[in-house]
XYZ file of C-alpha atoms in Angstrom:
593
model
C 4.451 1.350 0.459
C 5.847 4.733 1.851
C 4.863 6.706 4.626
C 5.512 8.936 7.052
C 4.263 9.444 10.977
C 1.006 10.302 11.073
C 1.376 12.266 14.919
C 3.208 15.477 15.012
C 4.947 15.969 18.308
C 2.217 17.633 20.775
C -1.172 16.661 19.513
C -1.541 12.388 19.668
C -1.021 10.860 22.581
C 2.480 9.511 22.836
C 0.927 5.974 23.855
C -1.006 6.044 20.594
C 0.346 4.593 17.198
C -1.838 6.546 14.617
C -2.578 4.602 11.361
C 0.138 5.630 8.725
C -0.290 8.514 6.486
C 0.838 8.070 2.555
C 3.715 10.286 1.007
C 2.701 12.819 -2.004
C 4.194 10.499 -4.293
C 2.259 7.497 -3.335
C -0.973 9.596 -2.847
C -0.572 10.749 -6.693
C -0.058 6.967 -7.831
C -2.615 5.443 -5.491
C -5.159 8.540 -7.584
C -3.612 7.578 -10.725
C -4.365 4.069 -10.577
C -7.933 4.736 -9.453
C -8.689 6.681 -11.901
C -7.073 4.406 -14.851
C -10.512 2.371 -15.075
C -12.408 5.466 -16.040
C -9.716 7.098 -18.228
C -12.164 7.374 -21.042
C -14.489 9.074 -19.500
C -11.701 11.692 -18.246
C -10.772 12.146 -21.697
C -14.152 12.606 -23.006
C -14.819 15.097 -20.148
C -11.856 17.032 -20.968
C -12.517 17.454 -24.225
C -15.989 18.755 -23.748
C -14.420 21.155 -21.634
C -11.593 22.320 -23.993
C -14.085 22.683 -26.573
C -16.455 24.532 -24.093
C -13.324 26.761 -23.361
C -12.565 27.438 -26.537
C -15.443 28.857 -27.622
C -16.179 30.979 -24.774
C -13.091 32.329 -25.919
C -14.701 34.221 -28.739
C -16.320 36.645 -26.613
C -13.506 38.634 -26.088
C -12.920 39.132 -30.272
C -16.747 39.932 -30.784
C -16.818 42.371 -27.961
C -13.432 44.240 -29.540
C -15.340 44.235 -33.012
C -18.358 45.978 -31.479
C -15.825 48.352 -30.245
C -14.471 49.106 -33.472
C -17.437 49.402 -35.533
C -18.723 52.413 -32.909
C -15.368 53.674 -32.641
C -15.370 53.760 -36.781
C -18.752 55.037 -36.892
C -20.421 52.565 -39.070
C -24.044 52.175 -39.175
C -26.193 50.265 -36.426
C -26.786 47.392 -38.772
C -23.075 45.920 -38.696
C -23.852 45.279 -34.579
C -26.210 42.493 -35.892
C -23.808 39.538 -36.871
C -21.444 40.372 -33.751
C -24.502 40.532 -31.181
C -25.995 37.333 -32.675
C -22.953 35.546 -32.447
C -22.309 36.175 -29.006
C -25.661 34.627 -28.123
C -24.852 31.897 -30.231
C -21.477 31.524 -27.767
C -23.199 32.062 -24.475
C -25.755 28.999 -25.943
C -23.317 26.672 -27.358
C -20.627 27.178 -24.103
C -23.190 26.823 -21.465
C -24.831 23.473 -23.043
C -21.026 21.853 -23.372
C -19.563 23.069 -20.097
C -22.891 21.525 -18.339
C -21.637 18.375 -20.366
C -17.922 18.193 -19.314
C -18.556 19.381 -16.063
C -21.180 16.351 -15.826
C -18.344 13.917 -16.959
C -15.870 15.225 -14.555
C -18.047 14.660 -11.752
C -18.929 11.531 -12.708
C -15.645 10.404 -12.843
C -14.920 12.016 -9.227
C -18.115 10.443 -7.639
C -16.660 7.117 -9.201
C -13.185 7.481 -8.022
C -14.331 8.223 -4.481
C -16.474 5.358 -4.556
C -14.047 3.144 -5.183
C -11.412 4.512 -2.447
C -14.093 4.075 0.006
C -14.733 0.810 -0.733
C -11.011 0.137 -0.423
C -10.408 1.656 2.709
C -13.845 0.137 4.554
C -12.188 -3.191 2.950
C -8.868 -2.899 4.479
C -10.155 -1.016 7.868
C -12.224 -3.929 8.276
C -9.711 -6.294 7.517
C -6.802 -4.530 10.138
C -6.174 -6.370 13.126
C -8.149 -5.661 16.164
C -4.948 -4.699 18.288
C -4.248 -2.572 15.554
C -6.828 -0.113 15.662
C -6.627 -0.265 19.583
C -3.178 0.942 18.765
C -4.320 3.979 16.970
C -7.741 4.381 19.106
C -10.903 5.300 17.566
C -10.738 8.328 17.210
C -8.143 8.213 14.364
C -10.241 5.986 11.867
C -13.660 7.667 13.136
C -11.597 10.914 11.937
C -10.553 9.702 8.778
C -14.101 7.830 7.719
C -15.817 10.453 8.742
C -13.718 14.119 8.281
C -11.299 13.073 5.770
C -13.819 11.542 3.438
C -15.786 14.126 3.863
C -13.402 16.599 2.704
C -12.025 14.971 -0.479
C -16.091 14.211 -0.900
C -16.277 17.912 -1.080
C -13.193 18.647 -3.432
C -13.900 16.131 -5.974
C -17.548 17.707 -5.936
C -16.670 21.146 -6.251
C -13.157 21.722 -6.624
C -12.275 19.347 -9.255
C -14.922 20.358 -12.376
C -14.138 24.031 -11.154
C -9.842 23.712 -11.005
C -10.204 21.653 -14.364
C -12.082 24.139 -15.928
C -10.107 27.182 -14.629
C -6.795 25.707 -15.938
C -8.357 25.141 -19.394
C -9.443 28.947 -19.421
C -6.275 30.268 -18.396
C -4.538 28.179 -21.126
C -6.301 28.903 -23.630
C -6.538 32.666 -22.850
C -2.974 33.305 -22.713
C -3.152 31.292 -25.781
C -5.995 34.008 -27.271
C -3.924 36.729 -26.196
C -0.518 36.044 -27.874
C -2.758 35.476 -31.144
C -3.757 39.651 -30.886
C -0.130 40.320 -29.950
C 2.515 38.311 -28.467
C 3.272 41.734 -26.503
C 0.200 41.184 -25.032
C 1.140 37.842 -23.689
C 4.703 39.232 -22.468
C 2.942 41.837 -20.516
C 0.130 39.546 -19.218
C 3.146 37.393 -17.904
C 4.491 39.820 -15.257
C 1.963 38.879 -13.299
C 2.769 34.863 -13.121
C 6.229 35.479 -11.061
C 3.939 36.914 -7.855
C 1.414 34.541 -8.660
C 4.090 31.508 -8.900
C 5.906 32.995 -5.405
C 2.316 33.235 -4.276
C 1.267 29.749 -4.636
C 4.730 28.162 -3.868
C 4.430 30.396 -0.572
C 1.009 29.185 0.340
C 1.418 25.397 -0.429
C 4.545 25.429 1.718
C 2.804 25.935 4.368
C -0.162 24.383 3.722
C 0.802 21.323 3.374
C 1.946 21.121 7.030
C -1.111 22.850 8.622
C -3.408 21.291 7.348
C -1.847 17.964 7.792
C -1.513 18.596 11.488
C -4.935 20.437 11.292
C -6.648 16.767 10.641
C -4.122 14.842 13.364
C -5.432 17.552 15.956
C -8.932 16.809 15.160
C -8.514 13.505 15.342
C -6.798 13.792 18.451
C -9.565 15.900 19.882
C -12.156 13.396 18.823
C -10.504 10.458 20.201
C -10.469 12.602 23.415
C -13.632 13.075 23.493
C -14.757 9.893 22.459
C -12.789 8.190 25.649
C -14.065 10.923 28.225
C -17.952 10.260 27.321
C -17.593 6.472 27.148
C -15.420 6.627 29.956
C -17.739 8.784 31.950
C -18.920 6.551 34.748
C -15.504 6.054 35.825
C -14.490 9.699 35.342
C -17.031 10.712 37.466
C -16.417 7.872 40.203
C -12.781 8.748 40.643
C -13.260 12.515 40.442
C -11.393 13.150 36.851
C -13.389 15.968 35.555
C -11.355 18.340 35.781
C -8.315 16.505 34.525
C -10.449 15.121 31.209
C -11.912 18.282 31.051
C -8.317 20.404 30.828
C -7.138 17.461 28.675
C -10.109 17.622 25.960
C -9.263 21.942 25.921
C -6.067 21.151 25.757
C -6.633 19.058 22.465
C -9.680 21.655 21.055
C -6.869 24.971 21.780
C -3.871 22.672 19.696
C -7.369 22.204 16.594
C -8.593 26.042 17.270
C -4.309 26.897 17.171
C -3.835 25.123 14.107
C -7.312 26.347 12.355
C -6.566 30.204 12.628
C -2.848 29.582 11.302
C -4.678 28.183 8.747
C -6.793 31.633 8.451
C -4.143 33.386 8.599
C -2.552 31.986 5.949
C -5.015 32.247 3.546
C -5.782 35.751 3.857
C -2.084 36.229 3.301
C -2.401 34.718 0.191
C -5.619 36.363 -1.192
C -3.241 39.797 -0.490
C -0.401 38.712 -2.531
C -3.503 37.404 -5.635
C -4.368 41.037 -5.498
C -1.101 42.940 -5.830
C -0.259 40.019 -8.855
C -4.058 40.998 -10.888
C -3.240 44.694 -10.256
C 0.520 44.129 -11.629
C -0.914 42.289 -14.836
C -3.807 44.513 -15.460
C -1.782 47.965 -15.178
C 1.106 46.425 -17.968
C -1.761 45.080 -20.293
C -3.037 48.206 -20.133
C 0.202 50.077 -21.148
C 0.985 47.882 -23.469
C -2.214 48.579 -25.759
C -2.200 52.047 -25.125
C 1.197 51.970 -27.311
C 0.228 49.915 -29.399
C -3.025 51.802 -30.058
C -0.700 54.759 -30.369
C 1.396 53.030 -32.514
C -1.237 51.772 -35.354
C 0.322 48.740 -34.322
C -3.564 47.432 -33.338
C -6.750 48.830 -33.276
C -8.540 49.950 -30.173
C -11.168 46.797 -30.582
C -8.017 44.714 -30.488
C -6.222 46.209 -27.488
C -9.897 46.303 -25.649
C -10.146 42.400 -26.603
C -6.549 41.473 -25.027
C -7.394 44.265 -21.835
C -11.023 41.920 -21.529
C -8.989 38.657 -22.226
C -6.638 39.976 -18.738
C -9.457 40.788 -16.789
C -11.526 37.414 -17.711
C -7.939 35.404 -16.078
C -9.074 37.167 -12.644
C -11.683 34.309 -12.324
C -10.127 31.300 -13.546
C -6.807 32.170 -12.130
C -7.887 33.201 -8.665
C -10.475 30.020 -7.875
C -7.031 27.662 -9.298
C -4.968 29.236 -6.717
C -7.892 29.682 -4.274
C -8.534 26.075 -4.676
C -5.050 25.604 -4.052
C -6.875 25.742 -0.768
C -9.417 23.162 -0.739
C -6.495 20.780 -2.565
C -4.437 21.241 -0.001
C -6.998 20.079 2.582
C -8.115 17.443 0.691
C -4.918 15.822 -0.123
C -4.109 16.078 3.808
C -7.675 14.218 3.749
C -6.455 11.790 0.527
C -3.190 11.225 2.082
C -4.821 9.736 5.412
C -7.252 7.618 3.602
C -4.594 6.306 1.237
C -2.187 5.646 4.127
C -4.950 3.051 5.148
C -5.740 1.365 1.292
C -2.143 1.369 1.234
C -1.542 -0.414 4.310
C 0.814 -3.721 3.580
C -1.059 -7.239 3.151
C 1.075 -8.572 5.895
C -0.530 -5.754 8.420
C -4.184 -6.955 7.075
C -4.004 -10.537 6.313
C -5.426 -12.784 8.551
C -2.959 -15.042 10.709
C -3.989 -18.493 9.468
C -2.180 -20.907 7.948
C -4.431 -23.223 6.210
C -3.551 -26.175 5.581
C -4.443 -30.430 5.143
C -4.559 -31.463 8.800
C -6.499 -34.258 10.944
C -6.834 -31.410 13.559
C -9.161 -28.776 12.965
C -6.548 -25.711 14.561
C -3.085 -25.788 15.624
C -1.636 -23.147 17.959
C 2.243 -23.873 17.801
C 4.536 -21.492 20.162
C 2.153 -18.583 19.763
C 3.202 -15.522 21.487
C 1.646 -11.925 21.737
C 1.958 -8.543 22.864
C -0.194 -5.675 23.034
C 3.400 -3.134 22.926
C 6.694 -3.250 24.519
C 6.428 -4.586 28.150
C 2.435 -5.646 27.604
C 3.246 -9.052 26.543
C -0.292 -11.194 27.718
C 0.760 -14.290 25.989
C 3.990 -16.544 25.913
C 4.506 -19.362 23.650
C 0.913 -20.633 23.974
C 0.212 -24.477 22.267
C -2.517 -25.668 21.579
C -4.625 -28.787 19.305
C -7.945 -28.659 18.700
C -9.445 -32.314 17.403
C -11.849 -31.801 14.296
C -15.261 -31.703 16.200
C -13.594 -31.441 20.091
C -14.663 -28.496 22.202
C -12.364 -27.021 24.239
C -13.207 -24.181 26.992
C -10.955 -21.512 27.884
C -10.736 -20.912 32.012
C -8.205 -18.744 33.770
C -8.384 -15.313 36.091
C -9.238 -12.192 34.533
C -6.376 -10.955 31.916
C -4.880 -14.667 31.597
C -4.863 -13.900 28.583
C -8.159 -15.655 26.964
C -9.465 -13.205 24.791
C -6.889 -12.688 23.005
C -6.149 -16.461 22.238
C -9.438 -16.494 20.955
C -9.127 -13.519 18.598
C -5.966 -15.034 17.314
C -7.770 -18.413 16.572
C -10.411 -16.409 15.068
C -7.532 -14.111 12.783
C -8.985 -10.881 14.194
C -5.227 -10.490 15.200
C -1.716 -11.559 14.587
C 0.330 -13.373 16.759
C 3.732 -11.389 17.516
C 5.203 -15.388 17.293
C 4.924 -18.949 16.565
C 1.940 -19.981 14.324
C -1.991 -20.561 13.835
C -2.665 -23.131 11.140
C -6.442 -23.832 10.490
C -7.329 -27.165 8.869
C -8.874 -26.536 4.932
C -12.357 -27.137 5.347
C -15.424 -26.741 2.662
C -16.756 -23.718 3.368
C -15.753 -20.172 3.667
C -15.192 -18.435 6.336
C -13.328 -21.320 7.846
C -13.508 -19.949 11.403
C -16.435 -17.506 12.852
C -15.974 -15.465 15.708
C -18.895 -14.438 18.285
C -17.664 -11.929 21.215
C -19.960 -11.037 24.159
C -20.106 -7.739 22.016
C -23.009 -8.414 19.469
C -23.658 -5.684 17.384
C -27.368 -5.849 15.894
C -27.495 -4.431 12.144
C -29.905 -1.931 11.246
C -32.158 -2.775 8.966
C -35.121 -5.946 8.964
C -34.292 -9.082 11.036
C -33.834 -11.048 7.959
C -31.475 -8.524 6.309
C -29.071 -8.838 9.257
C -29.471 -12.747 9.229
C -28.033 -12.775 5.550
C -24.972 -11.004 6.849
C -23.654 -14.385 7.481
C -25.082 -16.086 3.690
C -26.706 -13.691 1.732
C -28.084 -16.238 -0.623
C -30.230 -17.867 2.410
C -33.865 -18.953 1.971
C -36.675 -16.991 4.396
C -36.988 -21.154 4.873
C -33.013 -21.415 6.078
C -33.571 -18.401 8.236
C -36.142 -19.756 10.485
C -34.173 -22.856 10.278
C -31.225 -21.242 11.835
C -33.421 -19.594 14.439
C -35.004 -22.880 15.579
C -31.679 -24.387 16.081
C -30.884 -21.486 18.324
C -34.324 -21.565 19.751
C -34.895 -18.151 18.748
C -37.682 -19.034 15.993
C -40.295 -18.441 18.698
C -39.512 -14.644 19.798
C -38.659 -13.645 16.222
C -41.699 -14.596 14.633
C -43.650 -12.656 17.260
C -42.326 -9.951 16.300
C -44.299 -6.624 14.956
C -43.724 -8.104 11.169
C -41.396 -11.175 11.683
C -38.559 -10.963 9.257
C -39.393 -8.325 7.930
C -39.356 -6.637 11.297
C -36.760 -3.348 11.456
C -34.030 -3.827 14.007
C -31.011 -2.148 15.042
C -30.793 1.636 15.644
C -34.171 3.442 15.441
C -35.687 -0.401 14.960
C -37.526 -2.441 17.328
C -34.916 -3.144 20.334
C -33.422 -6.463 20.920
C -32.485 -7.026 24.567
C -28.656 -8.562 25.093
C -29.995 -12.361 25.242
C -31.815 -11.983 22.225
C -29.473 -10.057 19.960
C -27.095 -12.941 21.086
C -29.018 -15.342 19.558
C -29.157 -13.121 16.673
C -25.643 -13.804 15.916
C -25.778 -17.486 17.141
C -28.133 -17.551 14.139
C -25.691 -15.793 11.866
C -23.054 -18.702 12.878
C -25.440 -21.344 12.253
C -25.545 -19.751 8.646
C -22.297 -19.491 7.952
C -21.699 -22.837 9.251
C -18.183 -22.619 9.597
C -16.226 -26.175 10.627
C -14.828 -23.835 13.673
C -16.068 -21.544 16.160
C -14.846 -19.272 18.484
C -17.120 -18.005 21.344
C -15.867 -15.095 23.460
C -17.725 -14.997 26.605
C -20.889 -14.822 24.269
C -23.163 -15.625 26.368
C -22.110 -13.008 29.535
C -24.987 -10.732 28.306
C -27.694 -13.150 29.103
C -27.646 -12.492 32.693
C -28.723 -15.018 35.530
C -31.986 -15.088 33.996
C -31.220 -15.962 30.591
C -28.159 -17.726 30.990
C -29.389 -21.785 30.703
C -31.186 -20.302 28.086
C -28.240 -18.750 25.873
C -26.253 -21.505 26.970
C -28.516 -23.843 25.024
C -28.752 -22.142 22.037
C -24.818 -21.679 21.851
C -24.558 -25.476 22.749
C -27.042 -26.165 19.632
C -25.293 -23.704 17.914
C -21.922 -25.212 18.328
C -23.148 -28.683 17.316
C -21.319 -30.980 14.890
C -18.331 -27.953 15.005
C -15.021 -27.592 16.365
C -15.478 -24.758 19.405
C -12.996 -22.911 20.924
C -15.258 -21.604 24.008
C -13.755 -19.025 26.370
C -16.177 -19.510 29.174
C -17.688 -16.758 30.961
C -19.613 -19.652 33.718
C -17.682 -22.793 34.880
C -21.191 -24.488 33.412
C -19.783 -23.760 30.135
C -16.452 -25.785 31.045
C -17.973 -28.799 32.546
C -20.240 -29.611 28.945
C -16.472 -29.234 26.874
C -14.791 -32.120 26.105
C -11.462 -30.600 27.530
C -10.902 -27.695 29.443
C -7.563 -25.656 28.831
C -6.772 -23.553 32.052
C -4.879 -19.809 31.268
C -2.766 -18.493 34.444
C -0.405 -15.133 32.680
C -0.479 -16.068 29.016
C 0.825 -19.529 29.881
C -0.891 -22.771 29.543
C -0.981 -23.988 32.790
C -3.600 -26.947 32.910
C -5.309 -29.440 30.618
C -7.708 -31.591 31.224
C -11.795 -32.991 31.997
C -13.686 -31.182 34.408
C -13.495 -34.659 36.428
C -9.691 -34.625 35.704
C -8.909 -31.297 36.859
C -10.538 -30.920 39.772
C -9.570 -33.991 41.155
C -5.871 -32.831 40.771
C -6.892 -29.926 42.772
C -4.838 -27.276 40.786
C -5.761 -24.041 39.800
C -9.035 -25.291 37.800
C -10.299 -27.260 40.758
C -9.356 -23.124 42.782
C -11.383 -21.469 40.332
C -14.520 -24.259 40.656
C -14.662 -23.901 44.784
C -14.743 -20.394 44.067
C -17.450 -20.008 41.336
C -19.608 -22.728 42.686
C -19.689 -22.295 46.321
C -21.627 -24.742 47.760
C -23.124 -25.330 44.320
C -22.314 -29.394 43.060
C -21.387 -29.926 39.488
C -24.875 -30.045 37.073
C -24.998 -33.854 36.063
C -24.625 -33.357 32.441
């Protein structure tokens, strides 16, 4: 894979490490090998359209003949045949460009289809410190913008460029069949057009490139002042988001009106070119006319043939436009599809083990200086739980994600024991996202082939069975956005359900139960204990309650492990576990468990 920086000096934040952006050359072979599946029906839609082409191309010839037979003053009667067969034309070109221009869509809608798929596939696959890297407002850009604008070109642009470059073809082709000097003198336009086009993609390429940074720049901007807005407004940063987020919309308005600029440059250069053509076509038959060389039908016919280019030739360069954006658009999305399988591919090692995970030496680092963990080792026993303790930013979390393989360790090694089922190791964060669509639906995230029988199976071991089946229409209820609410607790045990269903041989819980609140915290903690039943668990625990049920408790002090031990063990050493107890519990004694 090739490709270049994806953050121009000036727009991205300097701290920010955009997702890569493909060359031209890859672009063109990542299209080419998307569109090799469906290379039959490209054919087939070509064809149509050559043959539409073609026979649109007998307009110009009927139209000269009608000129001649007035100009030779033959009787109304010889106007028949030429007048019926240019209805016959219009008829038989309109039914086969509708077909080819069906194909060719169809073959764009297809090829999109399956570049989205591959990018949600490997965006959804990158590590999570990745996309931190590049912020959110670089993907949200590109899955949102970009796609949008090669949606656009492969809608409109691409049946109307394809079809364009077929006419003009095959009507310079029509033209040297009156008279080659025809041809020559339809060709004085091409050198402006050529200069025209090599002028315009020059410097489109660039603009419109940084064009799409800017915006995404602007959006991630914006994305980070209204999430962050709480604490903007408690430390008094208005005004320095606010001159920050115009800063970023003047660089997108800057870039847009070079963009405007340049295009109305280029529609004046088009219209010198069609006057340039048109003038020498014209001379040229007026000799020839003179001449006897051809007859005035004949140099009307090659004058018509000119004037028909106008179209085709000026939406091909005009497009030049919307290909130029989209590429910018095609080059992003590719630059993420394209992205190596070491960047996406998940950290494990799996292999035949008596221990369930292995954490050997395993360093990491968010960027240069940020390093949170240093050569971290840990075993977990096949059905041991072990909870996570330490300060905040010991560096928990991010063990956890590595266990999980949401990221990659910058050193040593995570080796997952082979185990039955796929996925081998499930994830739940404090951060539960609740799927819209009925509760059932979102259940089957986790095994779509599930029973409405293993649903409420999985619910009653999370004793969630009860709340669920109260709902409005059970199941079938709608949740998620513009769906019946779940509070935090609940949608928690939403995905303790989902983990239950997967019923993966490990588990990683990331302070997932810190939503619950006093309230609901026994509560949640009982339905991640039943949850976590008969699994290996990896528990980074968000209440000390958590850490007295494990079977070990692994204490975190600045990415080191620093303690390891029983809840009895540990605080009878009186080390920084037995520091962190005295100050959770207070006066509180230990629940007899």
């Amino acid at each position: 894979m090739t490709t270049t920086p994806s953050a121009p000096s000036g727009i991205a934040d300097d701290s920010a490490e955009l997702l890569p952006i493909a060359t031209g050359a890859r672009t063109r072979a990542a299209l080419r090998t998307l569109i090799r599946p469906d290379r039959g029906r490209a054919v087939l839609g070509l064809g149509v359209l050559v043959g539409a082409t073609a026979v649109g191309l007998l307009v110009q010839p009927l139209l000269g003949r009608i000129v001649d037979i007035v100009a030779d003053g033959r009787p109304a009667d010889a106007l028949t045949l030429p007048v019926v067969l240019l209805l016959v034309v219009a008829v038989v070109q309109g039914v086969t460009t509708t077909l080819g221009l069906t194909q060719v869509a169809r073959l764009g809608e297809t090829v999109l289809a399956r570049l989205r798929e591959q990018f949600i596939e490997r965006a959804l696959q990158l590590p999570a410190d990745r996309l931190e890297r590049a912020g959110a407002g670089d993907l949200t850009a590109r899955v949102t913008g970009d796609v949008a604008r090669v949606a656009e070109a492969v809608r409109s642009a691409l049946p109307e460029m394809a079809r364009s470059v077929l006419a003009i073809v095959l009507t310079l082709g029509a033209m040297a069949l009156l008279d080659v000097r025809f041809l020559l003198a339809a060709l004085l336009a091409v050198p402006v057009q050529a200069l025209t086009a090599r002028w315009y993609v020059r410097r489109a390429v660039t603009v419109y490139a940084d064009q799409r940074v800017a915006n995404g720049a602007q959006q991630q901007q914006l994305l980070e002042t209204i999430g962050g807005a709480v604490t903007v407004r408690g430390h008094r940063l208005e005004e320095q988001h606010t001159e920050k987020s115009a800063a970023r919309s003047r660089r997108a308005v800057e870039l847009t009106m070079r963009s405007v600029h340049l295009v109305l440059g280029f529609y004046a250069r088009l219209h010198i070119a069609e006057y340039i053509g048109l003038a020498a076509v014209l001379v040229t038959g007026f000799f020839l006319v003179r001449d006897g060389s051809v007859s005035i039908g004949t140099a009307t016919a090659a004058a018509l043939y000119f004037h028909s280019l106008f179209g085709p030739v000026n939406a091909a360069l005009v497009l030049l436009d919307d290909a130029q954006s989209a590429a910018a658009g095609l080059a992003r999305l590719v630059g993420v599809t394209d992205l190596k399988e070491s960047a996406v591919r998940l950290p494990h090692q799996r292999t035949p083990s008596a221990a369930a995970v292995t954490v050997e030496a395993v360093s990491h680092a968010y960027g240069p200086g940020r390093t949170v963990l240093h050569e971290v080792s840990l075993t977990l026993r096949a059905g041991e739980h072990v909870a996570l303790v330490g300060t905040s930013g010991a560096g928990k979390s991010t063990l956890a994600r590595l266990v999980a393989g949401v990221q990659q360790p910058t050193g040593g090694t995570v080796s997952v024991a082979e185990g039955k089922t796929a996925p081998s190791v499930v994830l739940v964060t404090q951060e539960v996202h609740v799927f819209t669509g009925t509760l059932a639906e979102d259940l089957r995230l986790a095994r779509p082939d599930a029973t409405d029988a293993d649903l409420r199976t999985a619910l009653a071991t999370v004793h969630a069975l009860e709340w669920a089946e109260a709902l409005p229409e059970g199941l079938a209820t709608v949740v998620g956005e513009g769906g019946h609410r779940l509070d935090p607790a609940r949608a928690q045990q939403l995905a303790l359900a989902r983990l239950v269903l997967a019923d993966p041989p490990v588990a990683v819980l990331d302070e997932a139960t810190a939503e619950a609140g006093s309230a609901g915290a026994r509560t949640l903690e009982r339905s991640a204990e039943a949850a976590l039943a008969g699994r290996t668990a990896l528990v980074v625990a968000h209440r000390l309650t958590q850490a007295v049920a494990a079977d070990r408790i692994v204490v975190l002090e600045a990415g080191r492990v620093v303690e390891s031990g029983t809840h009895d063990e540990l605080r009878t050493a009186d080390g920084p576990y037995a520091a962190l107890w005295h100050a959770w519990s207070g006066s509180r004694a230990a629940p007899h468990l």
